[in-house]
XYZ file of C-alpha atoms in Angstrom:
356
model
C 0.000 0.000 0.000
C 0.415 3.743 0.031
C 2.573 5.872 2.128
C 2.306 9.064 4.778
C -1.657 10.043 4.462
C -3.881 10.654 6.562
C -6.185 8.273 8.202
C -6.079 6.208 11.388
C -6.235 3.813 13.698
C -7.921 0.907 15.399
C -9.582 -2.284 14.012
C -8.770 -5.050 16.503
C -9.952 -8.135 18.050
C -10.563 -8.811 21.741
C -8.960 -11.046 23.926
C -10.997 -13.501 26.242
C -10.763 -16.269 28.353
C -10.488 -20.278 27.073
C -14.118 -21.331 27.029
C -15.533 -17.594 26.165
C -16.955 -16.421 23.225
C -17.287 -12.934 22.072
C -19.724 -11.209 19.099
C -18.381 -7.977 17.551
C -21.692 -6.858 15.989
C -21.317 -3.460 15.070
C -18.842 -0.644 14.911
C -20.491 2.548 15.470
C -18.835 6.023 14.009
C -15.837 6.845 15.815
C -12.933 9.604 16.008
C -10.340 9.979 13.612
C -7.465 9.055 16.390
C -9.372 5.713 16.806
C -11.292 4.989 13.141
C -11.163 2.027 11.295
C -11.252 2.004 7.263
C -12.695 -1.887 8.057
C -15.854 -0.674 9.124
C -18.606 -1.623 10.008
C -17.059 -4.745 10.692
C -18.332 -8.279 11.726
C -16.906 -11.160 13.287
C -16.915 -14.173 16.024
C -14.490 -15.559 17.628
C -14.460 -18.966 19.226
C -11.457 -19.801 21.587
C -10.194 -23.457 21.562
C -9.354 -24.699 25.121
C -7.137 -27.590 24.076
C -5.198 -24.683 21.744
C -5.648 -21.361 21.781
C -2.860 -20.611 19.836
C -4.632 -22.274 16.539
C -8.189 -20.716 16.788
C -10.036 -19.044 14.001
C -12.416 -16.669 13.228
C -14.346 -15.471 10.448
C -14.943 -12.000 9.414
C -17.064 -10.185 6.711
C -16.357 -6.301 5.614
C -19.292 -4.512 4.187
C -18.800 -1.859 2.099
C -20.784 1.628 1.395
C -22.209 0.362 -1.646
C -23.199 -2.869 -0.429
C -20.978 -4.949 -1.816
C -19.302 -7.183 0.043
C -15.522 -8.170 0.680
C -15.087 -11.614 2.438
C -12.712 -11.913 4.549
C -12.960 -15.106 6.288
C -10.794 -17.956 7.945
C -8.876 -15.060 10.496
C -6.381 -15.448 12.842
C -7.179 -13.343 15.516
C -4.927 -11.626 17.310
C -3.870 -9.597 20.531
C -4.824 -5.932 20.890
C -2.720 -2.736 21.383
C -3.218 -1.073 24.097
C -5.381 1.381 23.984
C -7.854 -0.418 22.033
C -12.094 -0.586 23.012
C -14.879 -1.312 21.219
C -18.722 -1.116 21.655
C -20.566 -4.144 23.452
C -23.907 -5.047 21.303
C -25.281 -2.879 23.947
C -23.349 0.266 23.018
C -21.004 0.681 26.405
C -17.408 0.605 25.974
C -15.746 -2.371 26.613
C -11.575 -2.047 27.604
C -9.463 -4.861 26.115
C -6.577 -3.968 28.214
C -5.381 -2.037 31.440
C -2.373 0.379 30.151
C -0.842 2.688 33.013
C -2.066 6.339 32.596
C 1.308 7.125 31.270
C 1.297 4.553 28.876
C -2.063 6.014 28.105
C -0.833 9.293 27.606
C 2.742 8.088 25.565
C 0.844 6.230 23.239
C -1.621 9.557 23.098
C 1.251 11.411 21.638
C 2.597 8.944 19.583
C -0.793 9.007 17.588
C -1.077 12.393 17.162
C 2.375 12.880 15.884
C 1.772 9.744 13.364
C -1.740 11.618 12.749
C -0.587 14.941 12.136
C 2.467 13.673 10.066
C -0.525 11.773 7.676
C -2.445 14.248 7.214
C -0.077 16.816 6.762
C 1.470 15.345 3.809
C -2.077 14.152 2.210
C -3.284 17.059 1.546
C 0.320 17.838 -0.419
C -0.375 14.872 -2.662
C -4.090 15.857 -3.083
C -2.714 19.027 -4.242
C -0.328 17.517 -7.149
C -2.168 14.597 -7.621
C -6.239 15.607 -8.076
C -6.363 13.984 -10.811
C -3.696 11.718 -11.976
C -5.078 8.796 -10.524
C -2.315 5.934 -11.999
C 0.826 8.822 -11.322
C -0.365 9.191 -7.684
C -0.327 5.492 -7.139
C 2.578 4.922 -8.410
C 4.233 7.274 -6.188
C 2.376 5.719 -2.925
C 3.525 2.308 -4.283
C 6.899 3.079 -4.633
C 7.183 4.507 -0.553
C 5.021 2.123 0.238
C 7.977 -0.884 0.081
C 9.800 2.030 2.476
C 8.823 0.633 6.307
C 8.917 -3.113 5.757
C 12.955 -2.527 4.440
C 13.424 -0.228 7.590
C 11.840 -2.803 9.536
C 14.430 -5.433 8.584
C 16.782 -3.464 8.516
C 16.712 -2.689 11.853
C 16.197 -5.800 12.981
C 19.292 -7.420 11.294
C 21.226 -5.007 13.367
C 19.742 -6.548 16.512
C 20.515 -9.904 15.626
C 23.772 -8.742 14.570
C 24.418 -8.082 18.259
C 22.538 -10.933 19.568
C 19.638 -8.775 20.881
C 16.452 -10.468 18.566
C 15.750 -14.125 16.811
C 12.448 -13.666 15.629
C 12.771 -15.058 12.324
C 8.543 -14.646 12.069
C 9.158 -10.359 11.895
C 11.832 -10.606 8.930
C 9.374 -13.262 6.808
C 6.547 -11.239 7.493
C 7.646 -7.846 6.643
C 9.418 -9.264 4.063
C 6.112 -10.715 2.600
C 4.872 -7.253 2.921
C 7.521 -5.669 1.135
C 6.967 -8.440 -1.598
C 3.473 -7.598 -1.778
C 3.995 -3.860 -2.272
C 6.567 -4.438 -4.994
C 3.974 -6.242 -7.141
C 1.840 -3.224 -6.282
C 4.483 -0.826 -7.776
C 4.828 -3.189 -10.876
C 1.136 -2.855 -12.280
C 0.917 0.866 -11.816
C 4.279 1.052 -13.936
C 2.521 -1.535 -16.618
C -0.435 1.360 -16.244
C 1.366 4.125 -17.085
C 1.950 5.387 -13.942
C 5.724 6.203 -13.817
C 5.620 8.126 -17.211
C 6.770 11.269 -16.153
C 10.201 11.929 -14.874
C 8.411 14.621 -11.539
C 6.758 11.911 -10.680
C 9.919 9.515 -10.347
C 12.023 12.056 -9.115
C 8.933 12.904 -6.294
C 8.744 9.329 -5.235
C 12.353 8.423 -4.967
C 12.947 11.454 -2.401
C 10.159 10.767 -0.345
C 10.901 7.104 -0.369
C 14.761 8.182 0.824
C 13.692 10.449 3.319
C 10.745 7.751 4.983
C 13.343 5.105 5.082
C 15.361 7.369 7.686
C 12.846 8.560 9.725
C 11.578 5.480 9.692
C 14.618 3.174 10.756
C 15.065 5.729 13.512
C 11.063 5.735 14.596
C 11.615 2.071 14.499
C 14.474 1.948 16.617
C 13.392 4.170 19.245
C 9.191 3.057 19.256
C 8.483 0.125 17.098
C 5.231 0.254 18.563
C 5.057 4.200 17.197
C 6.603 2.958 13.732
C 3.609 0.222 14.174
C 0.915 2.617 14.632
C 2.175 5.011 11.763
C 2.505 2.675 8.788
C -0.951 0.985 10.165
C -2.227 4.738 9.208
C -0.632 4.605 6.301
C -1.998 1.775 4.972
C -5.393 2.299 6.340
C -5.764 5.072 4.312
C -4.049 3.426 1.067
C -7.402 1.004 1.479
C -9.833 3.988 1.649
C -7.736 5.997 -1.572
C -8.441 2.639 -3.681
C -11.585 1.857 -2.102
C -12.905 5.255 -3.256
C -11.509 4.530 -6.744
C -12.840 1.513 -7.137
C -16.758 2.778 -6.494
C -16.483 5.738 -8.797
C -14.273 3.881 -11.826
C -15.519 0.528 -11.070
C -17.348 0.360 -14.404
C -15.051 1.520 -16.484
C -12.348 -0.544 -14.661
C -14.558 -3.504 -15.777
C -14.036 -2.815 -19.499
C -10.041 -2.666 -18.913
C -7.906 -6.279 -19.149
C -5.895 -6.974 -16.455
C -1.866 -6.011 -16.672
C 0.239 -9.508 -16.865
C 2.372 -8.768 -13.890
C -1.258 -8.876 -11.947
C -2.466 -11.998 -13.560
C 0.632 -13.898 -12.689
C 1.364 -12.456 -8.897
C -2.520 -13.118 -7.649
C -2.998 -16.506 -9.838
C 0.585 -18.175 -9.946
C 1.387 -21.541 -8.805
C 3.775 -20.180 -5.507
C 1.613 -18.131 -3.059
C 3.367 -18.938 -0.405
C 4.388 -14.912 0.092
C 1.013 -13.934 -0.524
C -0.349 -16.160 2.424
C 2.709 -15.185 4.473
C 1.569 -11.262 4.928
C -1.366 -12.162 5.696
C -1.269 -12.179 9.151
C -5.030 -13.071 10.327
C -5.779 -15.441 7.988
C -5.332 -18.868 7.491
C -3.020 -19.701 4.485
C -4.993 -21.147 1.234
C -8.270 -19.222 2.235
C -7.997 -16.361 0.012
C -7.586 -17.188 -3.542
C -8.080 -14.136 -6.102
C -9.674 -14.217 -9.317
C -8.201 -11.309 -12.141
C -10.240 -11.165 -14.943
C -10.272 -7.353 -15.885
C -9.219 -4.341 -14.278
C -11.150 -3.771 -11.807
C -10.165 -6.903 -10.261
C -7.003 -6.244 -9.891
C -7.697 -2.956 -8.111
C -10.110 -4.750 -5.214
C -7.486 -7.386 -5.345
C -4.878 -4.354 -4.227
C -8.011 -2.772 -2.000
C -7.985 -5.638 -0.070
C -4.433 -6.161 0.348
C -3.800 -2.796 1.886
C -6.656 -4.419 4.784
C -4.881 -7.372 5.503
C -1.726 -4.877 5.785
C -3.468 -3.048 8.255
C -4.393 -5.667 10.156
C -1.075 -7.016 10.755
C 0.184 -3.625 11.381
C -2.346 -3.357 14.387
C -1.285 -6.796 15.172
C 2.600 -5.574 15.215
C 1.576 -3.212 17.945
C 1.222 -5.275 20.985
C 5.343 -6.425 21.396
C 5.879 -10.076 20.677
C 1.998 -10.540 18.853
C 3.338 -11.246 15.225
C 3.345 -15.275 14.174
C 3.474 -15.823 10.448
C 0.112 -17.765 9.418
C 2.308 -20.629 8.322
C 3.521 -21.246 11.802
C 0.107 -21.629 13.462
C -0.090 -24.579 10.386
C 3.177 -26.076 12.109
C 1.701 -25.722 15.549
C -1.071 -27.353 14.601
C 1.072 -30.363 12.620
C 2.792 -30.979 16.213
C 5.752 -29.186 16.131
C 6.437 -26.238 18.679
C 7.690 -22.885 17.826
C 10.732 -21.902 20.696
C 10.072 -18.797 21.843
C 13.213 -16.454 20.895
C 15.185 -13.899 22.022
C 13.779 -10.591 21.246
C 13.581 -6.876 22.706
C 11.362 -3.614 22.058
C 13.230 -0.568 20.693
C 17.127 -0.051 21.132
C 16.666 0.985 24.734
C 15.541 -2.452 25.781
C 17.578 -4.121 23.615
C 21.161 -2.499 25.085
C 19.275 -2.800 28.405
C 18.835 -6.859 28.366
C 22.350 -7.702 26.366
C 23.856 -5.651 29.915
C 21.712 -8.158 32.306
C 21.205 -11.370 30.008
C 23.347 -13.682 27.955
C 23.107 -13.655 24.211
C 20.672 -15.125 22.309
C 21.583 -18.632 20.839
C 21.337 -19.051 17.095
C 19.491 -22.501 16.268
């Protein structure tokens, strides 16, 4: 998906006990610092007691116009921390107990991630009013941006010993994957044509890498929270292109590069950044344009799911190794740390993590 806009926040699950199960019926209209572009939104969730750690859900997103996106077969996963949501009776229901200055830290990290959005949407609404293909090419070429400054910084740490979460680098490397492919059709469209547009993309792109890597390193749970916004409003920018070209999308043929990503024999990457679904469950069809642009729509959701998912420290699994759990084997829980602080802070106190 897309890169610095404006947009927000929250679309969760909620944690509960073993033999509990919990209905999210409806999400009613909420604040920008806490909106979802995934609603109204409905799911269940049924916990296993014999293994949590395998449970499903299903979920369906219904859109404006009526029409529906599926998105079923979930993972479900922990919630940040300042996440609530509305009971079928309205009241507000707290998944989670933060300190109030936790509360009020994760307060400002928002609005700063908020403000930066916003700030530099309305510059690319400006340039971009009406260059639809241009203006996602240049959101698809920053979009790559945080998943490489992701890695990035987390090869350091395992450079020094301090993290050996393999799950994080496959993941966000998935992602990264993903968003390439993105940037590959809107070249095949035209969308890279003129030489501003390149020049725009590849400076922005430099610059979020930076601030990024160094957001990352200091608050991953900040970096989290910002690319979440990001891609949360990359779903509503081709969400709202979709409803008002979605006819004459229809008349288009799809681009090759989109035919072959979304129907190829190996989708093993394309299950892999999908964080809350079971892999296999979500098998695109491309037969004109306009498939390959809810195809994209939809991607951006399942990138801001795992995004929200990234936010609680320690959440992220890959899909594929909840398939291993559930063949018998165990996943080892590995050495890890949140931000540089913690990580200089535990290679001080603890021994080094042991490479498998």
């Amino acid at each position: 998906m897309a890169a610095i806009f404006s947009s927000s926040v929250s679309a969760s699950s909620l944690a509960s006990s073993s033999y509990s199960q919990i209905h999210l019926l409806h999400y009613h209209h909420i604040p920008l610092s806490s909106r979802s572009p995934l609603s109204p939104l409905i799911a269940s969730v049924s916990l296993n007691p014999k293994r949590t750690s395998s449970f499903r859900a299903r979920a369906s997103l219904l859109q404006d116009n009526e029409e529906k996106v599926i998105l079923p077969d979930s993972i479900p996963s922990k919630t940040s921390p300042l996440h609530t949501v509305k009971s079928p009776t309205g009241d507000s229901i707290s998944t989670s107990s933060p300190s109030a200055l936790e509360k009020r830290l994760i307060n400002f990290e928002q609005s700063i991630n908020i403000f930066l959005t916003d700030s530099v949407i309305k510059i690319l609404d400006t340039l971009y009013h009406d260059r639809h293909y241009a203006r996602f090419f240049v959101l698809e070429t920053i979009a790559r941006v945080p998943y490489f400054a992701f890695m990035s910084v987390l090869h350091m740490y395992e450079s020094f010993g301090w993290w050996r979460r393999a799950d994080y680098l496959k993941v966000h490397f998935a992602e990264s994957w993903n968003e390439m492919h993105h940037l590959l059709i809107m070249e095949e469209l035209g969308g890279n044509a003129w030489w501003f547009d390149r020049f725009l993309a590849q400076h922005i792109a430099i610059f979020y890498y930076i601030m990024t890597v160094l957001m990352y390193a200091i608050s991953p749970r900040m970096a989290y929270h910002f690319s979440e916004c990001v891609e949360s409003h990359a779903f509503e920018t081709y969400d709202k292109f979709i409803k008002v070209q979605g006819e004459e999308l229809k008349k288009m043929p799809a681009p090759e590069v989109a035919v072959n990503y979304y129907t190829g024999d190996d989708l093993y990457l394309f299950d892999e950044f999908q964080t809350s679904r079971v892999p296999n469950s979500r098998r695109p069809k491309i037969e004109n344009l306009y498939d390959v642009f809810v195809n994209i729509r939809d991607d951006e959701a399942e990138h801001c799911k795992t995004m929200k998912a990234c936010q609680t420290h320690g959440n992220l699994r890959s899909p594929h190794s909840y398939a291993e759990d559930d063949d018998g084997s165990v996943c080892a829980l590995e050495a890890d740390c949140e931000g540089i602080v913690d990580c200089i802070k535990k290679s001080v106190t603890s021994n080094p993590a042991k490479v498998k």
